[in-house]
PDB file of C-alpha atoms in Angstrom:
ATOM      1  CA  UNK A   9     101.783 111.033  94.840  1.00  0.00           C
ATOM      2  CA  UNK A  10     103.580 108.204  93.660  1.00  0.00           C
ATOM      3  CA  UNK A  11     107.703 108.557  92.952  1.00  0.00           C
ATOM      4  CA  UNK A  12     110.434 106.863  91.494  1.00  0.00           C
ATOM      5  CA  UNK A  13     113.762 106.883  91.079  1.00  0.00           C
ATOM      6  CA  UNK A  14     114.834 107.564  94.784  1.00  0.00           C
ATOM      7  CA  UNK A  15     118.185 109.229  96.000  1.00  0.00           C
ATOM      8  CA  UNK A  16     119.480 110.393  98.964  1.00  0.00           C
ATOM      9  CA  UNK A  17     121.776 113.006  99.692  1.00  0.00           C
ATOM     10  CA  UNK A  18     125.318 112.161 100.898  1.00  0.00           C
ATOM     11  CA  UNK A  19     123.913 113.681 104.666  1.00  0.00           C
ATOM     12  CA  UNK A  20     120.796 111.507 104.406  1.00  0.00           C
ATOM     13  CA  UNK A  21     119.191 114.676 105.098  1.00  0.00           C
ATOM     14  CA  UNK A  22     117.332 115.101 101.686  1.00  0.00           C
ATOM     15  CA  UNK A  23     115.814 112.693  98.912  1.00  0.00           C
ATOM     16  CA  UNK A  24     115.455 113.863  95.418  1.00  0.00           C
ATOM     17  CA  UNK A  25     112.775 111.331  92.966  1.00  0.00           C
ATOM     18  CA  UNK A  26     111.152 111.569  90.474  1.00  0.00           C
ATOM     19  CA  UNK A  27     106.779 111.688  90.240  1.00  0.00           C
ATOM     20  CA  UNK A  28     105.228 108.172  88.241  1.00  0.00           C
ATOM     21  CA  UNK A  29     103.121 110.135  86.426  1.00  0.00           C
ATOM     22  CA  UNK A  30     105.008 113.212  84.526  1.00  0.00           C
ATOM     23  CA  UNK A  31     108.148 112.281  84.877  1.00  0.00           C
ATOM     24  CA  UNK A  32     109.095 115.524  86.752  1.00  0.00           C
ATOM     25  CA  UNK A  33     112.014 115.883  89.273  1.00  0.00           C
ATOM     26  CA  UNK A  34     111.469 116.915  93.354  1.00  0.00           C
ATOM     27  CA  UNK A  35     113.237 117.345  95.989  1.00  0.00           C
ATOM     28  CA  UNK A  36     112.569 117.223  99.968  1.00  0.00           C
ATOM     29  CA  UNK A  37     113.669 116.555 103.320  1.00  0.00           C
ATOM     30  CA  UNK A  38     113.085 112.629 103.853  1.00  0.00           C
ATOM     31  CA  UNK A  39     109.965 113.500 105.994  1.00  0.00           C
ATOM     32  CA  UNK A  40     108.543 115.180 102.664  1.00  0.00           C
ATOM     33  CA  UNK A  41     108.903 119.016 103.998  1.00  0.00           C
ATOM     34  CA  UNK A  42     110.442 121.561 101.542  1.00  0.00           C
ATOM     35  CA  UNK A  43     109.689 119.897  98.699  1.00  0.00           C
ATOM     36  CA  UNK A  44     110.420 121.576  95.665  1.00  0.00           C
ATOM     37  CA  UNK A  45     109.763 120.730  92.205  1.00  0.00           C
ATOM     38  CA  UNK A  46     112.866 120.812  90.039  1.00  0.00           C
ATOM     39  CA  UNK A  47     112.249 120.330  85.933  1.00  0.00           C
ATOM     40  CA  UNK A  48     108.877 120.434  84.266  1.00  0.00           C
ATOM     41  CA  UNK A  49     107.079 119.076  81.387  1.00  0.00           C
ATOM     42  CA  UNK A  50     107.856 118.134  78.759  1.00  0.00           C
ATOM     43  CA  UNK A  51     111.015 116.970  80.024  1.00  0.00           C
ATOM     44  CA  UNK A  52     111.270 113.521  81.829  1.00  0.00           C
ATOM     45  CA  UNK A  53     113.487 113.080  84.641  1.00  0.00           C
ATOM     46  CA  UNK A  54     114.779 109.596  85.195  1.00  0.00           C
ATOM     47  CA  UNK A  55     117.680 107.937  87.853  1.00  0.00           C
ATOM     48  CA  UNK A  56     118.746 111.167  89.770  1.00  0.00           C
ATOM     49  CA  UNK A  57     121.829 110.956  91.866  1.00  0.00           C
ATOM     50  CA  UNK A  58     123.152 113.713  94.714  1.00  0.00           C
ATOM     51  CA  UNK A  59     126.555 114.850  93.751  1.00  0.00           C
ATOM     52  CA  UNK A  60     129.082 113.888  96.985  1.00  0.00           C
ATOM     53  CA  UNK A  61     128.974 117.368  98.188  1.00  0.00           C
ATOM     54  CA  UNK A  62     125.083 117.277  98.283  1.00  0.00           C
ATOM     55  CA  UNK A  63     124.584 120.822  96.679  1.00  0.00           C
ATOM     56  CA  UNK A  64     123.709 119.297  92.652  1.00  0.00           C
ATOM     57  CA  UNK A  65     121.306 116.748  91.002  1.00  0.00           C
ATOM     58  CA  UNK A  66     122.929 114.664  87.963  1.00  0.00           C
ATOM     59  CA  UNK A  67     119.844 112.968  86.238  1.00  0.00           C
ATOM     60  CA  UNK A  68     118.894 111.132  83.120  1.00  0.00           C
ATOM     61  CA  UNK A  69     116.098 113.072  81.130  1.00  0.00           C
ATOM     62  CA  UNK A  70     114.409 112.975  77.464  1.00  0.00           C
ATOM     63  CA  UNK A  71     112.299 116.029  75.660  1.00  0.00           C
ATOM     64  CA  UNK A  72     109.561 114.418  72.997  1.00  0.00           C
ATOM     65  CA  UNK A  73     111.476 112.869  69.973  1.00  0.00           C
ATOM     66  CA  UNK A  74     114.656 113.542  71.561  1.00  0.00           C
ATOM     67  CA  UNK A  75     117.175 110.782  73.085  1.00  0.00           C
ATOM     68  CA  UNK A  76     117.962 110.468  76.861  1.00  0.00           C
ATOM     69  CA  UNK A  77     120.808 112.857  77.500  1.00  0.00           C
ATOM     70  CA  UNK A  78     122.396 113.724  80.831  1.00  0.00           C
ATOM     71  CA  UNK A  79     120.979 117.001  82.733  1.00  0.00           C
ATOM     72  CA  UNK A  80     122.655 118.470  86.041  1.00  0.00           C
ATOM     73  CA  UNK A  81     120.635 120.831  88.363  1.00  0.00           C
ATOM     74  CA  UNK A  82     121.389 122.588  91.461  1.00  0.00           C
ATOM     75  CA  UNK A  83     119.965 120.891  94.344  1.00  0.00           C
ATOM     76  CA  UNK A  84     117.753 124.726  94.925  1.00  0.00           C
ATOM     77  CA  UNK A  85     116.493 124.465  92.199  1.00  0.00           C
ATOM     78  CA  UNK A  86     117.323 126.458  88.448  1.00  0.00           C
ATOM     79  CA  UNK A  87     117.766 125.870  85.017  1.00  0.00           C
ATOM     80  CA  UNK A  88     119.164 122.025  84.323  1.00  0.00           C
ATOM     81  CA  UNK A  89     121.951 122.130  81.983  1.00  0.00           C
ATOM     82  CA  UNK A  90     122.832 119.428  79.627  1.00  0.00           C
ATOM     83  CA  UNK A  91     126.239 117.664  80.107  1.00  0.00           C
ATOM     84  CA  UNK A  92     126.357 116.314  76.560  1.00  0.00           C
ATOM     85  CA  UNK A  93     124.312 117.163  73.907  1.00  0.00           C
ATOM     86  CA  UNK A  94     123.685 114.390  71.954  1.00  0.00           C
ATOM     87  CA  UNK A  95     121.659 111.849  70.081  1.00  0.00           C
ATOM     88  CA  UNK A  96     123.535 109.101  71.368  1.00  0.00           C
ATOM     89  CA  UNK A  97     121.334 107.579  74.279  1.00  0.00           C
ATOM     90  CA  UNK A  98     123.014 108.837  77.827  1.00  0.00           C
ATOM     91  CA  UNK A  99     122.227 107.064  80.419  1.00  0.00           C
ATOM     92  CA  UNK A 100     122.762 105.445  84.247  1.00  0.00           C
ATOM     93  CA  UNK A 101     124.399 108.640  85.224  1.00  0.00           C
ATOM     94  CA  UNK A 102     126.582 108.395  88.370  1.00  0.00           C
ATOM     95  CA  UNK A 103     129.301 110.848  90.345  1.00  0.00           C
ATOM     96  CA  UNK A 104     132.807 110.108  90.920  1.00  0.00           C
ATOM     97  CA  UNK A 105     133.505 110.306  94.494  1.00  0.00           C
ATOM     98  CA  UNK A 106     135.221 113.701  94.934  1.00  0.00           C
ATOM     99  CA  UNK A 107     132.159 114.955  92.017  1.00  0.00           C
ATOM    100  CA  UNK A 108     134.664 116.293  89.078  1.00  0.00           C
ATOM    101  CA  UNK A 109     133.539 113.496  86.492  1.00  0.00           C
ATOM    102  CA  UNK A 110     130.195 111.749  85.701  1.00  0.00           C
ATOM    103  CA  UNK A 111     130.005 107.828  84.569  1.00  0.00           C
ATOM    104  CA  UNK A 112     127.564 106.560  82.139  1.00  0.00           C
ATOM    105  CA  UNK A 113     126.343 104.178  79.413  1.00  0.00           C
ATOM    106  CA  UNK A 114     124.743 104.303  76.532  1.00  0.00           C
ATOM    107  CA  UNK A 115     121.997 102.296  77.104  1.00  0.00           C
ATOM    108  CA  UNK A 116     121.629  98.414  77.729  1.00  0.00           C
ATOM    109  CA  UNK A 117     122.830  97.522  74.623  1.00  0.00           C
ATOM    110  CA  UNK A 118     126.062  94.743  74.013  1.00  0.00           C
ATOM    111  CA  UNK A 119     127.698  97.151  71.184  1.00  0.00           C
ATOM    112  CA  UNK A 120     128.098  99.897  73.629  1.00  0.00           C
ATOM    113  CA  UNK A 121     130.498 100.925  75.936  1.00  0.00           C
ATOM    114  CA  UNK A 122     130.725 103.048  79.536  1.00  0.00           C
ATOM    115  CA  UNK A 123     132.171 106.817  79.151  1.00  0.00           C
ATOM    116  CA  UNK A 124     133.559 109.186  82.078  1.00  0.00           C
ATOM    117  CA  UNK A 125     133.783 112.502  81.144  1.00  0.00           C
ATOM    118  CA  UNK A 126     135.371 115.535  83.131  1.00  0.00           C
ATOM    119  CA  UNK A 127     132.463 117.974  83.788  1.00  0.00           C
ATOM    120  CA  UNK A 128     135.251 120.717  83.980  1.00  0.00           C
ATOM    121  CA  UNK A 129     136.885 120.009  80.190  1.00  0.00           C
ATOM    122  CA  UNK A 130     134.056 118.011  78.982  1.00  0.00           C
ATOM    123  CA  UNK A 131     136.563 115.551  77.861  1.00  0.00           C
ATOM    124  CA  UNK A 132     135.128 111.730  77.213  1.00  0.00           C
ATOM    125  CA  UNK A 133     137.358 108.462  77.738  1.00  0.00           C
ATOM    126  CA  UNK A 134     136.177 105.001  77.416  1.00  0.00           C
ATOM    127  CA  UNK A 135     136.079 102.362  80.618  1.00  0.00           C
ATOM    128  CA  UNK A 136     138.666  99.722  79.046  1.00  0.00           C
ATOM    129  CA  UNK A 137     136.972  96.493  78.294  1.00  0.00           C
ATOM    130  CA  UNK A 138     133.653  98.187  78.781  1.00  0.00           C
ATOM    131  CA  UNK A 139     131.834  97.270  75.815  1.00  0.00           C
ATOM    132  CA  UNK A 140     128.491  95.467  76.760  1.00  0.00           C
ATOM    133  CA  UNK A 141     128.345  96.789  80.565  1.00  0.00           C
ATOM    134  CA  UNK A 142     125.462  99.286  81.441  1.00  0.00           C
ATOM    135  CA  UNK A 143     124.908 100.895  85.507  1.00  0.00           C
ATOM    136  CA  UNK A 144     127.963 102.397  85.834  1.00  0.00           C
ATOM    137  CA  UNK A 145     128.589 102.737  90.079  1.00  0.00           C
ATOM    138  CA  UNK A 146     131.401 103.911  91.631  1.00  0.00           C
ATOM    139  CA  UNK A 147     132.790 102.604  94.803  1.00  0.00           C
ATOM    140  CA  UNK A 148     133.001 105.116  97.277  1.00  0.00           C
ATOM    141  CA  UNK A 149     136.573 104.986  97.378  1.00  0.00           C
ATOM    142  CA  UNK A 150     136.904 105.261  93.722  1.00  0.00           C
ATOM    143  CA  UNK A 151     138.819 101.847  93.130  1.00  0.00           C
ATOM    144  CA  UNK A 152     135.933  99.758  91.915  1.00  0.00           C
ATOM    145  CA  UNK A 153     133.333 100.365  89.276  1.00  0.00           C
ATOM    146  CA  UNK A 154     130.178  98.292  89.373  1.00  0.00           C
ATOM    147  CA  UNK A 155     128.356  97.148  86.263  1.00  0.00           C
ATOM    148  CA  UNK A 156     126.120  94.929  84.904  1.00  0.00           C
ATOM    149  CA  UNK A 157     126.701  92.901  81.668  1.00  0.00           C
ATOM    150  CA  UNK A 158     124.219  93.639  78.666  1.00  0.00           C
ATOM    151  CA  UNK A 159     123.659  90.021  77.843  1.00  0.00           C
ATOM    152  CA  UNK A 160     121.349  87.391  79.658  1.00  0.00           C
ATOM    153  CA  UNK A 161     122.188  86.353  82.392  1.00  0.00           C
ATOM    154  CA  UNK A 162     122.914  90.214  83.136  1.00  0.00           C
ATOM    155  CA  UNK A 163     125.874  89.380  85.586  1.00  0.00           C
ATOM    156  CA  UNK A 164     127.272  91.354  87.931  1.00  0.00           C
ATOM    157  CA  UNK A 165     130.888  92.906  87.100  1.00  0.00           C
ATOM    158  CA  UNK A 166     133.648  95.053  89.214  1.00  0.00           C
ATOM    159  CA  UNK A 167     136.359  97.163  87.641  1.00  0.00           C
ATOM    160  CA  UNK A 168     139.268  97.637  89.623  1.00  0.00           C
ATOM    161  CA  UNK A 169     141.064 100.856  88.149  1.00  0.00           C
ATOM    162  CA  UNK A 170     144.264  99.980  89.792  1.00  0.00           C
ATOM    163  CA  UNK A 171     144.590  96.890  87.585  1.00  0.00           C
ATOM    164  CA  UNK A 172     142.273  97.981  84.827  1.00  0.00           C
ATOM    165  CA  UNK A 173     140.811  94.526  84.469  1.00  0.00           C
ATOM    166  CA  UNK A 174     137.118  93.259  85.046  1.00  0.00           C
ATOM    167  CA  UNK A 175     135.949  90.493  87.040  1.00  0.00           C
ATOM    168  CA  UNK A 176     132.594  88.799  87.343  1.00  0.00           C
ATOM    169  CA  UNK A 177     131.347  88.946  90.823  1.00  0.00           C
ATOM    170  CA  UNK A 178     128.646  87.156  90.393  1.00  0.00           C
ATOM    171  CA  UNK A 179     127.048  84.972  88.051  1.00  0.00           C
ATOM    172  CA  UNK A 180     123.456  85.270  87.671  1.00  0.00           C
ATOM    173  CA  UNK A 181     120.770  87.559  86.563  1.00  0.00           C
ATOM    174  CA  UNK A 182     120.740  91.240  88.662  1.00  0.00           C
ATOM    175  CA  UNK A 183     119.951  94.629  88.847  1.00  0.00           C
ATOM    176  CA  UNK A 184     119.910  97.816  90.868  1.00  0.00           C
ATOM    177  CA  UNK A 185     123.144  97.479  92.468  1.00  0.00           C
ATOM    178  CA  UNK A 186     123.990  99.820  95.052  1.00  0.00           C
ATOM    179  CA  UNK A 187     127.134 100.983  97.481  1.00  0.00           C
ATOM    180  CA  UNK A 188     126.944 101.075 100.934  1.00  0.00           C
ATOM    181  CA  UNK A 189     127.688 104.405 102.144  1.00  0.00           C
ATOM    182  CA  UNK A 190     131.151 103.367 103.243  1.00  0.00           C
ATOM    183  CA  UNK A 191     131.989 100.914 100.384  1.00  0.00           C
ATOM    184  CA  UNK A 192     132.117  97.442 102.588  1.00  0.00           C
ATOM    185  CA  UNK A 193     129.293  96.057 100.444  1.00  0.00           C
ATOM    186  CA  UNK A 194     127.744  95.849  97.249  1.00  0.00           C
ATOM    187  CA  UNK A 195     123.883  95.764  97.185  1.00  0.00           C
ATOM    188  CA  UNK A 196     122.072  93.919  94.561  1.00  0.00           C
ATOM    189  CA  UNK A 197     118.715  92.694  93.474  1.00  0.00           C
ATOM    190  CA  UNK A 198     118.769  88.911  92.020  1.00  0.00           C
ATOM    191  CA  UNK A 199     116.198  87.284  90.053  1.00  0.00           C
ATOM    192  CA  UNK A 200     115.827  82.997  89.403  1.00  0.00           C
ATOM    193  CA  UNK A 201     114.842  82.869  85.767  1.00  0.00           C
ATOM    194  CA  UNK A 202     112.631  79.835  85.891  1.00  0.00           C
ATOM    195  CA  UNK A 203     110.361  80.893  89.157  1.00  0.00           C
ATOM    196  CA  UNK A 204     110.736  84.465  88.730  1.00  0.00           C
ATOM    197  CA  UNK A 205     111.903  85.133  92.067  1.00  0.00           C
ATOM    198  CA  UNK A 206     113.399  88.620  93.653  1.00  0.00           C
ATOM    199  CA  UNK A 207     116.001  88.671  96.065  1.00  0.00           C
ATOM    200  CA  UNK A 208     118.133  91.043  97.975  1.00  0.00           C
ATOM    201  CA  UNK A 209     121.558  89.806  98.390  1.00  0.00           C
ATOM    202  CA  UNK A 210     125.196  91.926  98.858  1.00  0.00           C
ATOM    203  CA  UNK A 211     128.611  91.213  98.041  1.00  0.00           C
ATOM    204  CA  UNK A 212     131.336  91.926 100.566  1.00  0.00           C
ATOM    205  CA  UNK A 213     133.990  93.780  98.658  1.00  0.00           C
ATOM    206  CA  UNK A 214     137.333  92.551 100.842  1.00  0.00           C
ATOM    207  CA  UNK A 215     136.350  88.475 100.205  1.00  0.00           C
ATOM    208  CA  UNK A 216     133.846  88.581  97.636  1.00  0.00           C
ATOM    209  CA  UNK A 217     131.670  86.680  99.443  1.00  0.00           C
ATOM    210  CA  UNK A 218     127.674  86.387  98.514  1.00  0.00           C
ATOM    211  CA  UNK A 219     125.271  87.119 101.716  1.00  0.00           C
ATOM    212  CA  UNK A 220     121.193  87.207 101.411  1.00  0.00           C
ATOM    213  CA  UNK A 221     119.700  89.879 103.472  1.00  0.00           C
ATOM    214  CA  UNK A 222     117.592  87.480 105.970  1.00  0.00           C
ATOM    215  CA  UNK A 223     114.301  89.663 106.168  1.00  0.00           C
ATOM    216  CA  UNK A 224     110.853  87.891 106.006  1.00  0.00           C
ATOM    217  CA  UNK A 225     109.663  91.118 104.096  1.00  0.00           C
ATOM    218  CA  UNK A 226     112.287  92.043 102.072  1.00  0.00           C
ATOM    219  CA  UNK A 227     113.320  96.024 101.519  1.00  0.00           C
ATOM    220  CA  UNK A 228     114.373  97.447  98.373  1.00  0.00           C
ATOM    221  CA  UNK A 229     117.644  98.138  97.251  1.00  0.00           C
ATOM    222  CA  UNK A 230     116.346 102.134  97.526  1.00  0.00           C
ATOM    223  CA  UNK A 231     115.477 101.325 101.445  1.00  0.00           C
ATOM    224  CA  UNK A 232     118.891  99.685 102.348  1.00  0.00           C
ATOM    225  CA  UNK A 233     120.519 102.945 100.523  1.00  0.00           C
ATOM    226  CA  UNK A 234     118.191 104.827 102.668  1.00  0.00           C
ATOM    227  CA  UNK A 235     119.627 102.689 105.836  1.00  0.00           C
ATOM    228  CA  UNK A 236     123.056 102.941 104.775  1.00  0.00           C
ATOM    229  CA  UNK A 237     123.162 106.700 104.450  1.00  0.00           C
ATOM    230  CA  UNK A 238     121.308 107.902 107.882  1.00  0.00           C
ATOM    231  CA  UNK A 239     122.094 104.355 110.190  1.00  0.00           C
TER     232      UNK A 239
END
């Protein structure tokens, strides 16, 4: 059974993924008991994420012919409701820390923006200065949003909504960026254009300074989430 698309529960109790082959969402206990399957074809599930309070699954999903739109599930299973209905591309779904408003983007695309809306009014405001940033994260203690800019190099970005301004935290091509559980560090995969190269490196939020994770075998950003959540 091969997953994707890994997320743990605020408790590091449960993981929710998504199967390789259908696109379908689960959910266990991290040693793989009481799984339970959560959508079904045709829809494909993409990027769940645990809501703070561990009881719902945000996700990314698509029906044939249809554009990615954002789908929220209880964490027991039921019927996933859409968030949005729309033929705009939805995408990169992520909670707010007390879970009353969902981030996203529109895809990876320089002309878009990133949105928050209120899952209580459904109301949708615009991330100032957000146009061309995609993977929307908030910082657990909802200062900072990460992103990453649309354009090559795909830099790494922090939005500080107490100043509303951006500022490039670092300056080369990355992806997957992810929080430590209590906001210290930023997680993020790097790649070297010309050699192709993957690393794992984090930022540490109070200096802004760049450390490598010094591992012979290297984990994924997915395992150091794991490691943050339950160490």
């Amino acid at each position: 059974f091969r997953s994707d698309s890994v997320s743990f529960s605020p408790d590091g109790r449960w993981v929710t993924y998504t199967s390789y082959s259908d696109g379908t969402l689960w959910r266990s206990r991290t040693d793989g008991s009481e799984r339970l399957q959560l959508t079904f074809p045709p829809l494909q599930a993409f990027l769940p994420r645990y809501s703070p309070d561990g009881k719902q699954i945000a996700f990314n999903a698509e029906l044939p012919g249809e554009a990615w739109n954002i789908y929220i599930i209880s964490s027991e299973g039921g019927t996933p409701q859409q968030v949005l209905p729309s033929n705009e591309s939805q995408m990169d779904a992520n909670w707010s820390p007390d879970g009353h408003w969902l981030i996203f983007a529109s895809s990876s695309d320089p002309k878009k923006a990133i949105y928050i809306v209120d899952l209580k009014s459904k109301r949708v405001s615009t991330v100032p200065g957000s146009l061309g940033f995609f993977s929307p994260h908030w910082s657990p203690n909802g200062r900072y949003l990460s992103a990453i800019k649309a354009e090559v190099p795909r830099t790494l970005n922090l939005f500080d909504f107490t100043t509303q301004e951006w500022t490039e935290v670092f300056g080369s091509e990355t992806g997957y960026e992810n929080w430590s559980h209590d906001g210290t560090y930023l997680y993020f995969q790097s790649s070297n254009i010309s050699d192709h190269s993957l690393r794992i490196q984090r930022i540490r939020i109070a200096d802004r300074k760049i450390e490598e994770i010094p591992t012979q075998t290297r984990p994924s950003v997915y395992q150091i989430g794991r490691k943050q959540h339950i160490g």
